[in-house]
Amino acid sequence: MAGRKKLCASGIGGQAVLEGIMMKNQDLYAVAVRKPDGEIEIDTEEYHGVLHGIAIKKVPFIRGIFNFIDSMILGMRTLTYSASFYEDEEAAETKVDKIMGKIFGTKAEKVMMGITVAFSIILAVAVFMLLPYYLSSFFEKYVRNTSLLALIEGLIRILIFLLYVVGISMMKDIRRVYMYHGAEHKCINCLEHGHVLNVHNVRRSSRLHRRCGTSFLLIVMLVSVILFILIRVENPALRLGLRLILIPAIAGISYEIIRLAGRSENPLVKLISAPGLLLQRLTTKEPDDDMIEVAIKSIEAVFDWRAFLGENFDYKTDTDGEE
């Protein structure tokens, strides 16, 4: 394949779901799920996100805030869809379902999704932001330096995050999700390094990718440490409030870093990306060929990879088997 570049960002992203993968290209996304009977079901939809059409969503450092919210919403939606193939068909409707149906009618599902996302965000803030702050306060009797206290708080936050990742990786069902996560990364890496999208080429590609949600979360932890060291207040109540107020700024900065990481081969960018790639060795596993097939189907539903390779890597072939 002549004229091949070392790396060319595709702009597509994805997420592993239950026995499947979601791939997103701009406003179009597809969820491919391996059903219990072995067949692959593909659902393609549009998702424009919150505040669709508002120019502020494209402003650097601000766009990351909305991107994070959209990722949470779409993630919940696609996980729920994939889980529907494995639910007990005879499961009875709960009292909550009946109440929500009476109050909100056809919008009940969207309302429940919104509540779930809001609760998830609140829980994440409580566990990864507020809990480390309170735990670090026990060191105030022994450490008088506020910068050192902020560093201790950051280390506690990272430790909690790592324990969470390691803990859920031991669950059997999560391991399969991590294998699909690996298939997602391998497919994107295959394309972004100029290779034809087939099982053989995907199998040879890396399961680690710098533009990953796992890396994003770790960067969030590291950025929060830096900001809390640089922006200091003495009053305990104000310090707590500061941690909540700075969450959007932390998300915005982290998004720009992860976005740059997926597009640059700069040595400094590679160095910044290294901890996230190391962590992905826990959150991704090598997939089997059936999982790779699902990932390929998901990409092909939303992305013309042949045109992408033709434009960026001089791809010219009529056969998928050509490398």
Phi, psi and omega in degrees: 000107187286153174069022184291132175270164181286321181205138175217115183296136182267336182085352178272152178218169183204186180203140174281140176235189181290112182055037179186189184216139171256133174237139184233133176229106186058241183266000182256133176225154179225140175245120176252125184233134173277107184288164180305332180276001177095346179283157179258121177260131181238126178241122181246128183220170172254142174222114184267345176084173179290148180053045182299134177088353179278128187299330184297338180293346181256000182283128178306143181075337174266324182300331180296328179296312181290325178298320179296316179297315179298322179296320178296314182296310182293324178299314178297318182298313183287326175296318179297319179297313182294324180291336183297337180283346184240011178279156175289118183299337182263009180299131183283148176291131183282166178297323179297318178301317181293318180294314180297323179295320180291322184281314188251354177061231183291344181269005184301318182296318179294321179296315179298322178296318178297318179296318180297315179297315180299316179296320180297318179294316180298317180296318179296319178296318181295316185282317189260350178245305186283317181301313177299325179297314181292322179293322180290337180295339178292343180270356184298331179292335186250338182240120182262342182280119184293327179293319179293322177297319178296324178292318177298317178300318180295320179295322176296318180298314180295320179297317178299317180297316180295320178297322178296312181298314180295319182299311183286337179293343180277351180279136185301312182295323180293326178301319178292323176298319178296328176292318175294325176300318176297320179296320177301309181297318183296321179295314181295318177297321179303311181291316186289349174254012170085025182252147176301139184277094172217168186302319182299311182289322179296318179304324183277350183277162181286145176270001180256137181217133185290337180262070186233151179298325178298314178297321179302314181296321178293321177296323175304315179299315183290320179296321180298322178300313182296313182295320182288337174282319184283324182254104188238143172225152185274325184292126182303319181295320179291324178298318179295316179297324179298322180296326178284319182294326185277354181304312178300320180295319179297316179297319181295315179294316182297322179297317180296324179294314183290328178293317178295321182300326181281353185239354188236146175252015179300135181303323179294319178297319177298321180295318179295326183282342188303314180299322179294320178295323177296318179293329180294344175294341175269322187268358172232145176230159178293124181277164171271173185296328178296322178291320177297320178300318178298315180299318179297317179300320180295316179296314184295340179284341185231354190217128177274087185290334178293318177294322179298314179292324179294322182285323189253341185227016180055043180286125178217102176196154177256000184235135180291340183283345182287141180261000000 
